[in-house]
Structure formats: structure tokens, C-alpha cells
Coordinates of N, CA and C in Angstrom, one line a residue:
M1 N 9.4 -0.2 22.1 CA 9.8 -0.7 20.7 C 8.9 -1.9 20.5
G2 N 8.4 -2.0 19.2 CA 7.6 -3.1 18.8 C 7.8 -3.4 17.4
G3 N 7.0 -4.3 16.9 CA 7.1 -4.7 15.5 C 5.7 -4.7 14.8
T4 N 5.7 -4.5 13.5 CA 4.5 -4.4 12.8 C 4.7 -4.9 11.4
G5 N 3.7 -5.2 10.7 CA 3.8 -5.7 9.3 C 2.5 -5.9 8.7
G6 N 2.6 -6.3 7.4 CA 1.4 -6.5 6.7 C 1.7 -7.2 5.3
V7 N 0.6 -7.4 4.6 CA 0.7 -8.1 3.3 C -0.2 -7.3 2.3
I8 N 0.2 -7.1 1.1 CA -0.6 -6.6 0.0 C -0.9 -7.7 -1.0
R9 N -2.1 -7.9 -1.2 CA -2.5 -9.0 -2.2 C -3.4 -8.4 -3.3
D10 N -3.4 -9.1 -4.4 CA -4.3 -8.6 -5.5 C -5.7 -9.1 -5.2
H11 N -6.6 -8.8 -6.2 CA -8.0 -9.1 -6.0 C -8.3 -10.6 -6.0
L12 N -7.4 -11.4 -6.4 CA -7.6 -12.9 -6.3 C -7.0 -13.5 -5.0
G13 N -6.3 -12.6 -4.2 CA -5.7 -13.1 -3.0 C -4.2 -13.5 -3.2
S14 N -3.7 -13.3 -4.3 CA -2.3 -13.6 -4.6 C -1.4 -12.5 -4.0
W15 N -0.3 -13.0 -3.4 CA 0.7 -12.1 -2.7 C 1.3 -11.2 -3.7
I16 N 1.4 -9.9 -3.4 CA 2.1 -8.9 -4.2 C 3.4 -8.5 -3.5
V17 N 3.2 -8.0 -2.2 CA 4.4 -7.6 -1.4 C 4.0 -7.7 0.0
G18 N 5.0 -7.9 0.9 CA 4.8 -7.9 2.3 C 5.8 -7.0 2.9
F19 N 5.5 -6.6 4.2 CA 6.5 -5.7 4.9 C 6.5 -6.0 6.4
S20 N 7.6 -5.7 7.0 CA 7.7 -5.8 8.4 C 8.7 -4.7 8.9
C21 N 8.5 -4.2 10.0 CA 9.5 -3.2 10.5 C 9.3 -3.0 12.0
K22 N 10.4 -2.5 12.6 CA 10.4 -2.1 14.0 C 9.9 -0.7 14.1
V23 N 9.0 -0.5 15.2 CA 8.4 0.8 15.4 C 8.5 1.1 16.9
K24 N 8.5 2.4 17.1 CA 8.3 2.9 18.5 C 6.9 3.2 18.7
V25 N 6.3 2.4 19.7 CA 4.8 2.5 19.9 C 4.5 2.6 21.4
V26 N 3.4 3.2 21.7 CA 2.9 3.3 23.1 C 2.0 2.2 23.5
N27 N 1.3 1.6 22.5 CA 0.4 0.4 22.8 C 0.1 -0.3 21.5
T28 N -0.6 -1.4 21.6 CA -0.9 -2.2 20.4 C -1.8 -1.4 19.4
H29 N -2.7 -0.6 19.9 CA -3.5 0.2 19.0 C -2.6 1.1 18.1
H30 N -1.6 1.7 18.7 CA -0.7 2.5 17.9 C 0.1 1.7 16.9
A31 N 0.5 0.5 17.2 CA 1.2 -0.4 16.3 C 0.3 -0.7 15.1
E32 N -0.9 -1.1 15.4 CA -1.9 -1.4 14.3 C -2.1 -0.2 13.4
L33 N -2.2 1.0 13.9 CA -2.4 2.1 13.0 C -1.1 2.4 12.2
L34 N 0.0 2.3 12.8 CA 1.3 2.4 12.1 C 1.4 1.4 10.9
A35 N 1.0 0.2 11.2 CA 1.0 -0.8 10.1 C 0.0 -0.4 9.0
L36 N -1.1 0.1 9.3 CA -2.1 0.5 8.3 C -1.5 1.7 7.5
L37 N -0.9 2.6 8.2 CA -0.3 3.8 7.5 C 0.8 3.3 6.6
H38 N 1.7 2.5 7.1 CA 2.8 2.0 6.2 C 2.3 1.2 5.0
G39 N 1.2 0.4 5.2 CA 0.7 -0.4 4.1 C 0.0 0.5 3.1
L40 N -0.7 1.5 3.5 CA -1.3 2.4 2.5 C -0.3 3.2 1.8
N41 N 0.8 3.7 2.5 CA 1.9 4.4 1.8 C 2.6 3.5 0.8
L42 N 2.8 2.2 1.1 CA 3.4 1.3 0.2 C 2.5 1.0 -1.0
A43 N 1.2 0.8 -0.8 CA 0.3 0.6 -1.9 C 0.4 1.8 -2.9
Q44 N 0.4 3.0 -2.3 CA 0.4 4.2 -3.1 C 1.7 4.3 -3.9
K45 N 2.8 3.9 -3.3 CA 4.2 3.9 -3.9 C 4.3 3.0 -5.1
I46 N 3.6 1.8 -5.0 CA 3.6 0.9 -6.1 C 2.4 1.0 -7.0
N47 N 1.7 2.1 -6.9 CA 0.6 2.5 -7.8 C -0.6 1.6 -7.7
I48 N -0.9 1.2 -6.4 CA -2.2 0.5 -6.2 C -3.1 1.6 -5.6
N49 N -4.1 1.9 -6.3 CA -5.0 3.0 -5.9 C -6.3 2.6 -5.3
H50 N -6.7 1.4 -5.5 CA -8.0 0.9 -5.0 C -7.7 -0.2 -4.0
V51 N -8.0 0.0 -2.7 CA -7.6 -1.0 -1.7 C -8.8 -1.3 -0.8
L52 N -8.8 -2.5 -0.3 CA -9.7 -3.0 0.7 C -8.8 -3.4 1.9
V53 N -9.1 -2.8 3.0 CA -8.3 -3.0 4.2 C -8.9 -4.0 5.1
E54 N -8.1 -5.0 5.5 CA -8.6 -6.0 6.4 C -7.6 -6.0 7.6
T55 N -8.2 -6.1 8.8 CA -7.3 -6.2 10.0 C -7.9 -7.1 11.0
D56 N -7.1 -7.6 11.9 CA -7.5 -8.5 13.0 C -7.7 -7.7 14.3
S57 N -7.5 -6.4 14.2 CA -7.6 -5.5 15.4 C -9.1 -5.2 15.7
Q58 N -9.5 -5.6 16.9 CA -10.9 -5.3 17.3 C -11.1 -3.8 17.6
V59 N -10.0 -3.1 18.0 CA -10.1 -1.7 18.4 C -10.2 -0.8 17.1
N60 N -9.4 -1.1 16.1 CA -9.3 -0.3 14.9 C -10.4 -0.5 13.9
A61 N -11.3 -1.5 14.1 CA -12.3 -1.8 13.1 C -13.7 -1.9 13.7
P62 N -14.2 -0.8 14.1 CA -15.6 -0.9 14.7 C -16.6 -1.3 13.6
T63 N -17.5 -2.2 13.9 CA -18.4 -2.7 12.9 C -19.7 -1.9 12.8
D64 N -19.9 -1.0 13.7 CA -21.1 -0.1 13.6 C -20.8 1.2 13.0
G65 N -19.6 1.5 12.5 CA -19.3 2.7 11.8 C -18.9 3.9 12.8
R66 N -18.9 3.6 14.1 CA -18.5 4.6 15.0 C -17.1 4.3 15.5
I67 N -16.4 5.3 16.0 CA -15.1 5.1 16.7 C -15.4 4.4 18.0
N68 N -14.7 3.3 18.2 CA -14.9 2.5 19.4 C -13.6 2.5 20.3
N69 N -13.2 3.7 20.7 CA -12.0 3.8 21.5 C -12.2 4.7 22.6
K70 N -12.1 4.2 23.8 CA -12.5 5.0 25.0 C -11.6 6.3 25.1
A71 N -10.3 6.1 24.9 CA -9.4 7.3 25.0 C -9.8 8.4 24.0
Y72 N -10.1 8.0 22.8 CA -10.5 8.9 21.7 C -11.8 9.6 22.1
N73 N -12.8 8.8 22.5 CA -14.1 9.4 22.8 C -14.1 10.3 24.0
E74 N -13.1 10.1 24.9 CA -13.0 11.0 26.1 C -12.1 12.1 25.8
G75 N -11.5 12.2 24.6 CA -10.7 13.4 24.2 C -9.2 13.2 24.7
G76 N -8.8 12.0 24.9 CA -7.4 11.9 25.2 C -7.1 10.6 25.8

């Protein structure tokens, strides 16, 4: 069991809505991805169609455009 959350802001950085929830996760990578999924679903639900995603996760945001996850790259 873990927790996750996020914030949706407008183009000026003003807060629109925030969320937090308990989730069943296997690791922090999983929690980060669930937060991203929940945030994108929430944005869609409130009719926000253009988004810029920011995260503090080093694993989920490779800067070179490639997937940087050993388990993924090794097929499991």
C-alpha cells in the first residue's frame, strides 16, 4: 500500500485541482505511473485537453527520449 498525488495548474501556474489517494503498488516507479494516469484521467474529466507533464521521478522521465528502466529493457 502506498500513496500518490498530484496537482493540475493552468498555464500561469495557478492551482486548478489537486488529488491524493491510496494505491496498491509494487514499487515507487509503479506509484509514479499511477499518479500520472490518475492526473491525466482527471484532466480529461474536467475537459483539459492540452497538458504539460512535470515529474520529479528520475526513472519515469528519461531526458534522452529512450526508456531508462532496466526491468523494461530486459523484458520484465
